[in-house]
Amino acid sequence: MKTVNMHEAKTHLSKLVEAATNGEPFVIAKAGKPLVKVVMIESEPVKRTGFLKGQVDAPEDFDNMFADDIRTMFEGQDV
């Protein structure tokens, strides 16, 4: 594992963080003494599609609800 001193870490932080996100953790040291280990945070991606499945009911005509009213508002005439 790569060890860098504090000054080098400040100077090259963007590159070091990019390397850490690519699976190359590193240690930051001060006066040769290791202080912190920098690793990528691994978390499960949030699944959004279908997250309310079975919890919300929509009417069968949801896609066409109020279509006549909306058409009247845009066209300015009674249907």
PDB file of C-alpha atoms in Angstrom:
ATOM      1  CA  MET A   1       0.000   0.000   0.000  1.00  0.00           C
ATOM      2  CA  LYS A   2       1.296   3.412  -0.933  1.00  0.00           C
ATOM      3  CA  THR A   3       2.315   5.809   1.865  1.00  0.00           C
ATOM      4  CA  VAL A   4       2.497   9.558   1.213  1.00  0.00           C
ATOM      5  CA  ASN A   5       3.492  12.383   3.503  1.00  0.00           C
ATOM      6  CA  MET A   6       1.081  15.150   4.449  1.00  0.00           C
ATOM      7  CA  HIS A   7       2.524  17.712   2.025  1.00  0.00           C
ATOM      8  CA  GLU A   8       2.415  15.292  -0.907  1.00  0.00           C
ATOM      9  CA  ALA A   9      -1.155  14.313  -0.001  1.00  0.00           C
ATOM     10  CA  LYS A  10      -2.248  17.970  -0.029  1.00  0.00           C
ATOM     11  CA  THR A  11      -0.489  18.590  -3.318  1.00  0.00           C
ATOM     12  CA  HIS A  12      -1.802  15.495  -5.113  1.00  0.00           C
ATOM     13  CA  LEU A  13      -5.102  14.878  -3.308  1.00  0.00           C
ATOM     14  CA  SER A  14      -7.234  14.646  -6.462  1.00  0.00           C
ATOM     15  CA  LYS A  15      -4.975  12.031  -8.034  1.00  0.00           C
ATOM     16  CA  LEU A  16      -4.702  10.061  -4.784  1.00  0.00           C
ATOM     17  CA  VAL A  17      -8.469  10.011  -4.271  1.00  0.00           C
ATOM     18  CA  GLU A  18      -8.985   8.921  -7.884  1.00  0.00           C
ATOM     19  CA  ALA A  19      -6.540   6.063  -7.313  1.00  0.00           C
ATOM     20  CA  ALA A  20      -8.362   5.093  -4.104  1.00  0.00           C
ATOM     21  CA  THR A  21     -11.681   4.949  -5.951  1.00  0.00           C
ATOM     22  CA  ASN A  22     -10.007   2.593  -8.417  1.00  0.00           C
ATOM     23  CA  GLY A  23      -9.108   0.193  -5.605  1.00  0.00           C
ATOM     24  CA  GLU A  24      -5.698   1.568  -4.632  1.00  0.00           C
ATOM     25  CA  PRO A  25      -5.958   2.687  -0.978  1.00  0.00           C
ATOM     26  CA  PHE A  26      -3.150   4.779   0.520  1.00  0.00           C
ATOM     27  CA  VAL A  27      -1.832   5.920   3.885  1.00  0.00           C
ATOM     28  CA  ILE A  28      -1.124   9.529   4.839  1.00  0.00           C
ATOM     29  CA  ALA A  29       1.812   9.951   7.190  1.00  0.00           C
ATOM     30  CA  LYS A  30       3.211  12.894   9.147  1.00  0.00           C
ATOM     31  CA  ALA A  31       6.926  12.904   9.925  1.00  0.00           C
ATOM     32  CA  GLY A  32       7.051   9.284   8.768  1.00  0.00           C
ATOM     33  CA  LYS A  33       4.325   8.181  11.212  1.00  0.00           C
ATOM     34  CA  PRO A  34       1.192   6.727   9.531  1.00  0.00           C
ATOM     35  CA  LEU A  35      -1.911   8.698  10.536  1.00  0.00           C
ATOM     36  CA  VAL A  36      -4.820   7.716   8.310  1.00  0.00           C
ATOM     37  CA  LYS A  37      -5.714   5.147   5.708  1.00  0.00           C
ATOM     38  CA  VAL A  38      -7.772   6.344   2.751  1.00  0.00           C
ATOM     39  CA  VAL A  39     -10.002   3.766   1.085  1.00  0.00           C
ATOM     40  CA  MET A  40     -13.025   3.947  -1.175  1.00  0.00           C
ATOM     41  CA  ILE A  41     -16.386   3.747   0.581  1.00  0.00           C
ATOM     42  CA  GLU A  42     -18.156   0.735  -0.802  1.00  0.00           C
ATOM     43  CA  SER A  43     -21.902   0.869  -0.595  1.00  0.00           C
ATOM     44  CA  GLU A  44     -24.798  -0.774  -2.344  1.00  0.00           C
ATOM     45  CA  PRO A  45     -26.287   1.415  -5.080  1.00  0.00           C
ATOM     46  CA  VAL A  46     -29.745   2.684  -4.250  1.00  0.00           C
ATOM     47  CA  LYS A  47     -32.392   0.778  -6.157  1.00  0.00           C
ATOM     48  CA  ARG A  48     -35.080   3.226  -7.224  1.00  0.00           C
ATOM     49  CA  THR A  49     -37.107   1.398  -9.883  1.00  0.00           C
ATOM     50  CA  GLY A  50     -40.168  -0.181  -8.356  1.00  0.00           C
ATOM     51  CA  PHE A  51     -39.380   0.917  -4.807  1.00  0.00           C
ATOM     52  CA  LEU A  52     -43.080   1.552  -4.082  1.00  0.00           C
ATOM     53  CA  LYS A  53     -44.368  -1.567  -5.836  1.00  0.00           C
ATOM     54  CA  GLY A  54     -47.326  -2.946  -3.941  1.00  0.00           C
ATOM     55  CA  GLN A  55     -47.596   0.150  -1.748  1.00  0.00           C
ATOM     56  CA  VAL A  56     -49.301   2.561  -4.140  1.00  0.00           C
ATOM     57  CA  ASP A  57     -52.446   2.022  -6.168  1.00  0.00           C
ATOM     58  CA  ALA A  58     -53.041   4.033  -9.330  1.00  0.00           C
ATOM     59  CA  PRO A  59     -56.380   4.094 -11.144  1.00  0.00           C
ATOM     60  CA  GLU A  60     -56.606   2.151 -14.393  1.00  0.00           C
ATOM     61  CA  ASP A  61     -57.184   5.375 -16.368  1.00  0.00           C
ATOM     62  CA  PHE A  62     -54.246   7.199 -14.729  1.00  0.00           C
ATOM     63  CA  ASP A  63     -52.606   8.096 -18.051  1.00  0.00           C
ATOM     64  CA  ASN A  64     -55.834   9.642 -19.346  1.00  0.00           C
ATOM     65  CA  MET A  65     -57.184  11.188 -16.154  1.00  0.00           C
ATOM     66  CA  PHE A  66     -58.672  14.622 -16.735  1.00  0.00           C
ATOM     67  CA  ALA A  67     -57.667  14.510 -20.418  1.00  0.00           C
ATOM     68  CA  ASP A  68     -60.868  16.291 -21.444  1.00  0.00           C
ATOM     69  CA  ASP A  69     -60.407  19.023 -18.830  1.00  0.00           C
ATOM     70  CA  ILE A  70     -56.785  19.556 -19.857  1.00  0.00           C
ATOM     71  CA  ARG A  71     -57.709  19.693 -23.544  1.00  0.00           C
ATOM     72  CA  THR A  72     -60.381  22.301 -22.728  1.00  0.00           C
ATOM     73  CA  MET A  73     -57.863  24.418 -20.816  1.00  0.00           C
ATOM     74  CA  PHE A  74     -55.373  24.362 -23.706  1.00  0.00           C
ATOM     75  CA  GLU A  75     -57.808  24.716 -26.574  1.00  0.00           C
ATOM     76  CA  GLY A  76     -60.259  26.982 -24.812  1.00  0.00           C
ATOM     77  CA  GLN A  77     -63.355  25.120 -25.906  1.00  0.00           C
ATOM     78  CA  ASP A  78     -65.833  22.735 -24.349  1.00  0.00           C
ATOM     79  CA  VAL A  79     -65.507  19.070 -25.275  1.00  0.00           C
TER      80      VAL A  79
END
